[in-house]
Coordinates of C-alpha atoms in Angstrom, one line a residue:
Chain A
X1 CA 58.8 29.3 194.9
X2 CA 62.6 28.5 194.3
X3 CA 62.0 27.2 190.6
X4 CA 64.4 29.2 189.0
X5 CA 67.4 28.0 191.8
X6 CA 65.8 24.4 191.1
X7 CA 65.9 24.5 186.8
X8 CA 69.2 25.9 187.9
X9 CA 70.6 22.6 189.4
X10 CA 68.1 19.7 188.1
X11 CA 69.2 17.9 185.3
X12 CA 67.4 18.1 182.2
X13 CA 63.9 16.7 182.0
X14 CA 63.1 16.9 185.7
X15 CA 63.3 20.0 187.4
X16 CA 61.1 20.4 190.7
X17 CA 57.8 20.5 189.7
X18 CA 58.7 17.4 187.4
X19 CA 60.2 15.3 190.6
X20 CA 56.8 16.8 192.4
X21 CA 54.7 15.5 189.7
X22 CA 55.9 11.5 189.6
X23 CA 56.6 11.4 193.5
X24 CA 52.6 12.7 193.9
X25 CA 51.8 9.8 191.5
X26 CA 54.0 7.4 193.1
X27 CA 52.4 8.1 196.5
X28 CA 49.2 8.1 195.6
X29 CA 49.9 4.4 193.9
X30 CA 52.0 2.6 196.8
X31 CA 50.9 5.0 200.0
X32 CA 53.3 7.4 200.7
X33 CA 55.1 5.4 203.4
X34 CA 55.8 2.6 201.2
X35 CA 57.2 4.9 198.8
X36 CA 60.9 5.5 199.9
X37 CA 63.5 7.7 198.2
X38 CA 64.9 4.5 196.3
X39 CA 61.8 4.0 194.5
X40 CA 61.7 7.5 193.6
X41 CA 65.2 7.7 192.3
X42 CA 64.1 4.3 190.1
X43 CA 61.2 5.8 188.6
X44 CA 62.5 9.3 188.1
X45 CA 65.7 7.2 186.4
X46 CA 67.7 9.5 189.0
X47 CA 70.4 8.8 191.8
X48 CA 69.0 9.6 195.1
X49 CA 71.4 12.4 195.8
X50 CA 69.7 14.0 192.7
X51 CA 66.4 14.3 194.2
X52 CA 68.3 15.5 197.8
X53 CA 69.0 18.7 194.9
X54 CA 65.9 19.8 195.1
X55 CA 64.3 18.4 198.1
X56 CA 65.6 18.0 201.7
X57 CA 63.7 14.7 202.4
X58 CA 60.6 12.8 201.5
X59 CA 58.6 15.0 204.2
X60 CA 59.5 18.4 202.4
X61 CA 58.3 16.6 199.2
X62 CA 55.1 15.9 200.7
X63 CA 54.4 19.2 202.2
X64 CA 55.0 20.7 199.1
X65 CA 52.9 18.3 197.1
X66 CA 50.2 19.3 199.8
X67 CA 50.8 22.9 199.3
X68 CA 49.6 22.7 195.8
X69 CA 46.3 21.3 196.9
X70 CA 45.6 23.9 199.8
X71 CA 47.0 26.7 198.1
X72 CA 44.5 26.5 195.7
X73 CA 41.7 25.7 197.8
X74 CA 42.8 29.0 199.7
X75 CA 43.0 30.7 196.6
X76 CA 39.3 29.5 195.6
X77 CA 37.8 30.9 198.8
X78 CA 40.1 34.0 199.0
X79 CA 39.3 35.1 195.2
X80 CA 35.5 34.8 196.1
X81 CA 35.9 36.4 199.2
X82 CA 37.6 39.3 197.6
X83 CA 34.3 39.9 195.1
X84 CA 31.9 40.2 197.1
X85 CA 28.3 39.8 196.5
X86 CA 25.5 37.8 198.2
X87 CA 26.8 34.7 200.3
X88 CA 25.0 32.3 198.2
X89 CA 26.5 33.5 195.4
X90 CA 29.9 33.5 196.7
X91 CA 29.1 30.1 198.1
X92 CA 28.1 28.9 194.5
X93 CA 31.0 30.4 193.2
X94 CA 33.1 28.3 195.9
X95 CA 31.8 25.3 195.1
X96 CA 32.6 25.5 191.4
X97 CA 35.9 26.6 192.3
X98 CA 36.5 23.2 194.6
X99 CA 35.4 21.6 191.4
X100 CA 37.7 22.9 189.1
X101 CA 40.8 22.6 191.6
X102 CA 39.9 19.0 192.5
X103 CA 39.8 18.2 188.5
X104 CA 42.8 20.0 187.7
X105 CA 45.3 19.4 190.7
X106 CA 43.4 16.0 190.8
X107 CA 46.9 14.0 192.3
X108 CA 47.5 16.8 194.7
X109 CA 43.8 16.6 196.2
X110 CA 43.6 12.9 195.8
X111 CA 46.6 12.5 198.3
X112 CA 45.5 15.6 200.7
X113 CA 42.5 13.4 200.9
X114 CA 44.5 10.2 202.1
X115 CA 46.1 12.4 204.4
X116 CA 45.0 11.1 208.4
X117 CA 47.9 12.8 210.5
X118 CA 50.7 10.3 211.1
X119 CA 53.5 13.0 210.9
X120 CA 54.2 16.8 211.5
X121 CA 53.5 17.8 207.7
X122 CA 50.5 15.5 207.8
X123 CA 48.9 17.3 210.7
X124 CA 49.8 20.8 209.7
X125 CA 48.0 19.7 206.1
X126 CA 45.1 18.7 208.2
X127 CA 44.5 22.0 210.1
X128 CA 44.9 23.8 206.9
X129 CA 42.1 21.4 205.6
X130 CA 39.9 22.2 208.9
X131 CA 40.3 26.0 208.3
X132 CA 39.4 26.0 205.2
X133 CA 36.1 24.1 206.2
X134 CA 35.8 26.2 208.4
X135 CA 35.7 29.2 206.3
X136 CA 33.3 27.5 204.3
X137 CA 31.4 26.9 207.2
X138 CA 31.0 30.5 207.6
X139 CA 29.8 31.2 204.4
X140 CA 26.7 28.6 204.9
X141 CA 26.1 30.6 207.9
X142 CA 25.7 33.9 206.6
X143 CA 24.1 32.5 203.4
X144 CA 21.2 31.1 205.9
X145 CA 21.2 34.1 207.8
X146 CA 21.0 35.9 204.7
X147 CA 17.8 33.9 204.5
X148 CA 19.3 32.6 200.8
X149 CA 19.8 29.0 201.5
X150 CA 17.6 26.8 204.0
X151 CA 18.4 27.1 207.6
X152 CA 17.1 24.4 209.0
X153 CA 20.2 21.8 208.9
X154 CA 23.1 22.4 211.0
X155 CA 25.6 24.6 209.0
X156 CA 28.6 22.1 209.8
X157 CA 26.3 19.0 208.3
X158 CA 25.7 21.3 205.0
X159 CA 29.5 21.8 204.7
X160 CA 30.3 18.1 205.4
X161 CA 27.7 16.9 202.8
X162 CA 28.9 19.4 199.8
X163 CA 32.7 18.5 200.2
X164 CA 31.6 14.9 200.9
X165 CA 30.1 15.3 197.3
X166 CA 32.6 17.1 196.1
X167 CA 35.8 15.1 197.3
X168 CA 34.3 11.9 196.2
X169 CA 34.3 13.0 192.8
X170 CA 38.4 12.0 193.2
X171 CA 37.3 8.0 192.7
X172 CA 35.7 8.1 189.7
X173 CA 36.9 11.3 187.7
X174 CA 39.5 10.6 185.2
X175 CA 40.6 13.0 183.0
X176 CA 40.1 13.5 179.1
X177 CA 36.6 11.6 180.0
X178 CA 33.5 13.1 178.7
X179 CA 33.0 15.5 182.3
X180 CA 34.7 18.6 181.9
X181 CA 35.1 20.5 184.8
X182 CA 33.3 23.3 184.1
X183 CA 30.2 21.0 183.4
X184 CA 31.1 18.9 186.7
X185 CA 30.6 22.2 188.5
X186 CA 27.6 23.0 186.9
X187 CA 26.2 19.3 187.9
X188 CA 27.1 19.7 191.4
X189 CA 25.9 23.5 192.1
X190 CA 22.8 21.6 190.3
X191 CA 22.4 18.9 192.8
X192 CA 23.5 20.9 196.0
X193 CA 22.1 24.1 195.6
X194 CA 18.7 23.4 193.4
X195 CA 18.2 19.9 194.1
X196 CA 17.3 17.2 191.7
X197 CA 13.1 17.3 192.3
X198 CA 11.6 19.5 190.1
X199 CA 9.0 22.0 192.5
X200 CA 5.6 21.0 193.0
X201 CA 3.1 23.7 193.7
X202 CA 3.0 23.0 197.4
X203 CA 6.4 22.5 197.3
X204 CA 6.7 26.0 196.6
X205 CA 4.0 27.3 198.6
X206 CA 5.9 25.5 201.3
X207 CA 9.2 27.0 200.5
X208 CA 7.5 30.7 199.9
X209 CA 5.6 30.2 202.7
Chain B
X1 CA 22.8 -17.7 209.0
X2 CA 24.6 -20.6 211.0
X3 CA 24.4 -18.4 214.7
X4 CA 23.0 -21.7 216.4
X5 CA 25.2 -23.4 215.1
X6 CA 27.9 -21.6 216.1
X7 CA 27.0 -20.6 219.7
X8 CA 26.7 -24.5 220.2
X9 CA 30.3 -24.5 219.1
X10 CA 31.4 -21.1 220.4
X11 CA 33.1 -20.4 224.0
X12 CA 31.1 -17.6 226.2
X13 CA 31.5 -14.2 225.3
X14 CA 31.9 -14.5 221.6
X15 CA 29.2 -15.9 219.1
X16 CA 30.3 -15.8 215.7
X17 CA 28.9 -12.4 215.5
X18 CA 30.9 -11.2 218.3
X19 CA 34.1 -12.0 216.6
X20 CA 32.8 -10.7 213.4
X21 CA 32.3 -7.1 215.0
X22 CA 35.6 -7.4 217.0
X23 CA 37.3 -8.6 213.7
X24 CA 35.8 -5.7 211.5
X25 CA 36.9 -2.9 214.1
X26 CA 40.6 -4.4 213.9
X27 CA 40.5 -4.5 209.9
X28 CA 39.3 -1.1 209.8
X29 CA 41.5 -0.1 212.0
X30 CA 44.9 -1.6 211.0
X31 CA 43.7 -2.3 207.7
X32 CA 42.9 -6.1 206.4
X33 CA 46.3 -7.1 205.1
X34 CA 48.0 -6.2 208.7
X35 CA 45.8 -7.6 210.6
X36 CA 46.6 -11.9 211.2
X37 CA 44.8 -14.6 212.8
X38 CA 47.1 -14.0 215.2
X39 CA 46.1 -10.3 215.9
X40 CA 42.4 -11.1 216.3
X41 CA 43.2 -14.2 218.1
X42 CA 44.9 -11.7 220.9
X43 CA 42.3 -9.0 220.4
X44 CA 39.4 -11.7 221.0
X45 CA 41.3 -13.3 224.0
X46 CA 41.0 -16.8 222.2
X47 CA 43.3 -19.5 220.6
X48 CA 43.5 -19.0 216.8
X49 CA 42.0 -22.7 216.5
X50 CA 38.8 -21.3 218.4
X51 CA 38.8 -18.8 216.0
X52 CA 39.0 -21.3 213.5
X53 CA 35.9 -23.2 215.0
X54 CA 33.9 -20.1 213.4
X55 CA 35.7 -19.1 210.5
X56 CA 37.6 -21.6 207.5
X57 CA 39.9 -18.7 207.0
X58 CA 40.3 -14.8 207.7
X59 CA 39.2 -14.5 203.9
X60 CA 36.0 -16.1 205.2
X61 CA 35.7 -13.2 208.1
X62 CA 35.8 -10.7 205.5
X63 CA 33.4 -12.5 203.4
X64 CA 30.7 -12.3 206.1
X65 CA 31.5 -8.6 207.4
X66 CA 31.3 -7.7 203.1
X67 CA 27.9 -9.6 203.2
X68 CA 26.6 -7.6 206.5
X69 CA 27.0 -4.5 204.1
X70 CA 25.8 -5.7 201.6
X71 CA 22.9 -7.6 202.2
X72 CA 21.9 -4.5 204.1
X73 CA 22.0 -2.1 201.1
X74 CA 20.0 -4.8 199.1
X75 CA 17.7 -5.0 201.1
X76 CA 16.8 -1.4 201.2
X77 CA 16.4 -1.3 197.1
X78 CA 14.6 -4.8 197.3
X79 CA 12.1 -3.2 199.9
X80 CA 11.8 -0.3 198.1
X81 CA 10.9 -2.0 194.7
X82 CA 8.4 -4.1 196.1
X83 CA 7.0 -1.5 197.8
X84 CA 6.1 0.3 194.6
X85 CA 5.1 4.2 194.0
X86 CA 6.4 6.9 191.8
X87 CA 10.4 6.6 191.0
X88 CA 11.2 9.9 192.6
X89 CA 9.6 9.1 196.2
X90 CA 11.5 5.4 195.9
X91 CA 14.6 6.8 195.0
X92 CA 14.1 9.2 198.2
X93 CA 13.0 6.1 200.3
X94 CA 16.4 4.7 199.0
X95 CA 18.6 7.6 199.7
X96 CA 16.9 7.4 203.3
X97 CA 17.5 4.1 204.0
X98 CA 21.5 3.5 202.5
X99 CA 21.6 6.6 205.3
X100 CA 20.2 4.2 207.8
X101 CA 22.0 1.2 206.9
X102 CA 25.3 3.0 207.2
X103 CA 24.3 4.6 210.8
X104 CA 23.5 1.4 211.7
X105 CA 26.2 -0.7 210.1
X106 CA 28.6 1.5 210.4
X107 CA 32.0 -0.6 211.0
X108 CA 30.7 -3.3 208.1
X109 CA 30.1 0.1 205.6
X110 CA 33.5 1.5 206.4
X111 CA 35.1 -1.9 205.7
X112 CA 33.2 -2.1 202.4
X113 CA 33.8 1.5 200.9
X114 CA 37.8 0.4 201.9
X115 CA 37.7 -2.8 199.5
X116 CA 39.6 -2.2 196.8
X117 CA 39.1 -5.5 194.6
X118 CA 42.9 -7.2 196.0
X119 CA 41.2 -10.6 196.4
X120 CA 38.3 -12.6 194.6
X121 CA 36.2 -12.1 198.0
X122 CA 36.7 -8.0 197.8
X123 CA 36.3 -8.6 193.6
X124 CA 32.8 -10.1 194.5
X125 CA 32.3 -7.6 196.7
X126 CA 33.2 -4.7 194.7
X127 CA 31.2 -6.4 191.8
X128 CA 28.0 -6.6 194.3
X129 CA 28.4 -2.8 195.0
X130 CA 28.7 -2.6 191.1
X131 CA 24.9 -3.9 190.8
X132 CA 23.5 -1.9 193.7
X133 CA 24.7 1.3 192.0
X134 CA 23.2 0.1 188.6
X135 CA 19.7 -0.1 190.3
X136 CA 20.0 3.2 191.8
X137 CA 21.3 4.8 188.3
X138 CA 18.3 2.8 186.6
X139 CA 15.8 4.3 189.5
X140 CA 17.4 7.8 188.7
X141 CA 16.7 7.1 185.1
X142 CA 13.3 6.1 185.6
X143 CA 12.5 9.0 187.6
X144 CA 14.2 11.3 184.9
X145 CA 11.6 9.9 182.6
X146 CA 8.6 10.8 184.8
X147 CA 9.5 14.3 185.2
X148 CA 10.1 13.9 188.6
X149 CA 13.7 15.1 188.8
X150 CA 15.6 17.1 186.1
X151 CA 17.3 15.3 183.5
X152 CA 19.6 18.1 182.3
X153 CA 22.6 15.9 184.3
X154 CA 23.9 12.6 183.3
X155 CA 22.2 9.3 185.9
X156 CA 25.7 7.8 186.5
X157 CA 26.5 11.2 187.7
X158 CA 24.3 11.8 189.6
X159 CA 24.4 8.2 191.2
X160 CA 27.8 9.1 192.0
X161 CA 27.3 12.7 193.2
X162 CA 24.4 11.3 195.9
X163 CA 26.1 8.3 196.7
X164 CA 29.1 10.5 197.2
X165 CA 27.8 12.8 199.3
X166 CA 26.0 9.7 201.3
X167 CA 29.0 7.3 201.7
X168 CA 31.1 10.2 202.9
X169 CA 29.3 10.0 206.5
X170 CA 31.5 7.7 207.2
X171 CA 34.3 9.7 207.3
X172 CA 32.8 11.8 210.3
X173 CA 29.8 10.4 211.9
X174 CA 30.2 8.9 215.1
X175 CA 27.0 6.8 216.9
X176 CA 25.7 8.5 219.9
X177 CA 26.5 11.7 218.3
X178 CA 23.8 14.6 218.1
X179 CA 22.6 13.5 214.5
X180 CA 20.4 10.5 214.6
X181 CA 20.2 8.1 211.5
X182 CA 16.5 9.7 210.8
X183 CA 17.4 13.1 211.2
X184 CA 20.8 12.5 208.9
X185 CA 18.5 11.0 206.5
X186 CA 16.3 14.4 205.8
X187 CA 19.0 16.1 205.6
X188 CA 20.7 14.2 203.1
X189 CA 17.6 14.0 201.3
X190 CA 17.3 18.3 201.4
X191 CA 20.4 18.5 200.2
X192 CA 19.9 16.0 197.2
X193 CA 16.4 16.5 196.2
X194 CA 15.1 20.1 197.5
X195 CA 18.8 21.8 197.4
X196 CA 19.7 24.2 199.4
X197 CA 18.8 27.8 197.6
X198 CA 15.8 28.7 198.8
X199 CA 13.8 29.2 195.3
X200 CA 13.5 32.3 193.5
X201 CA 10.0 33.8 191.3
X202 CA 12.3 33.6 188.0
X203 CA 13.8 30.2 189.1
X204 CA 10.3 28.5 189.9
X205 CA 9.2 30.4 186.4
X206 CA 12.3 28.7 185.0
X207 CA 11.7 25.0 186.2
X208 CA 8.6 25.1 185.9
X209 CA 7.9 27.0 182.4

């Protein structure tokens, strides 16, 4: 991080994370490409070489608004990874973690999500995306081998239908709504992980087998 | 339908179907706003006035592709009502089928899920998707209140959560793929409804105690 060399130079009310935060906004409003540095000077109230201060180009602005998004989608799956414990548990824990980054870096995921490769900084964001998945991936593997989880659907569908879930929540969640995230996380480890049917006897027997 | 009609009128090769499907691909993959008359008219191989021999106006192509979607989804809830039976088993004969509708009108589902309510036809639109989810939420509610499937989470949640989870196929399936529409269909459904945990003594004590 190069905050301190950044409060350093910006001008007062805007220092990097600040320019980070409206360009993220901005590009998530008007699509990043028909955001140009002009705009962004307009909206920030700040000449063009101002914003050059702290970032090189448009590009480095994305890749760092990007960064924010799949460091902390890292940092979900590392943290869990580092506790230990059964793989359904770690893959609950996961889960609830995506929640709670996709609710509080909400901007920063929505526009990863947009993301479909045009440039250099967009495909690098997308193989960051794909190893995380695939990470995650891994987990629904050992959590069916674990015999944990249900092993008969294809452990690349499972991951595709949770973050499917998951990421969706980006076009409807607004924040300061009644949904915290804590209680989102709860609802979707509720609907992924126990299902919304309430067990029948044979149900069980079936399951118990 | 006017098909008759319009293969009467039409030259070989294209029916107004056939420009329809050619017309969707090129919206969803330019996007609706960049792709003119003029575009289709070269992607088709015809004069824009032949075009025009099918369709009043590209608003009018959009219309019908919208309707394709839509009428689709409707008719899997309209089915499903009339064919009666306990809430929980309609709502999973309605998560089924919104699979199958969007396996099998794939390009007209993508174009739908893209609208984002810039015209009246995509306001229509957006307000016909508006009523679909209400009957799903007010299935979801009425299955609540049999005790089919827990109603510890909010319905409009967990409309959005399934139909989440569902619409996000989009984003990865491709037709001739290993996963056919039935088989994408149970697994949606085991996801949703059964979840993936295998169950527990003290959880089956817990749901049903």
């Amino acid at each position: 991080m190069t905050d301190q060399h950044a409060a350093r130079r910006g001008r007062p009310g805007y220092d990097q994370d600040g320019i980070l935060e409206i360009a993220v906004a901005a590009f998530n409003q008007f699509g990043y490409d028909a955001t140009s540095m002009g705009v962004l000077a307009e909206r920030l109230g700040l000449s063009k070489s101002a914003i050059y201060h702290h970032f090189a180009s448009k590009d480095e602005i994305l890749e760092r608004a990007l960064a924010v998004a799949l460091d902390a989608l890292d940092g979900v799956i590392d943290e869990t990874d580092a506790a230990g414990g059964r793989a359904a548990d770690r893959l609950d824990r996961v889960l609830r973690g995506a929640v709670r980054v996709l609710v509080e870096k909400l901007p920063y995921v929505t526009l990863l999500l947009r993301v479909r490769g045009n440039t250099d900084v967009e495909r690098s964001a997308l193989e960051r995306r794909r190893a995380f998945d695939r990470r995650v991936t891994a987990l629904v593997s050992e959590a069916q081998a674990e015999g944990s989880i249900r092993s008969d659907i294809d452990v690349r569908v499972v991951e595709r239908l949770l973050f499917g879930m998951i990421n969706s929540i980006v076009e409807w969640y607004r924040p300061g709504g009644r949904e915290t995230a804590e209680h989102l996380a709860d609802d979707v480890v509720a609907v992924a992980l126990d299902g919304l049917r309430m067990p029948t006897e044979n149900r069980i027997e079936q399951l118990l087998g």
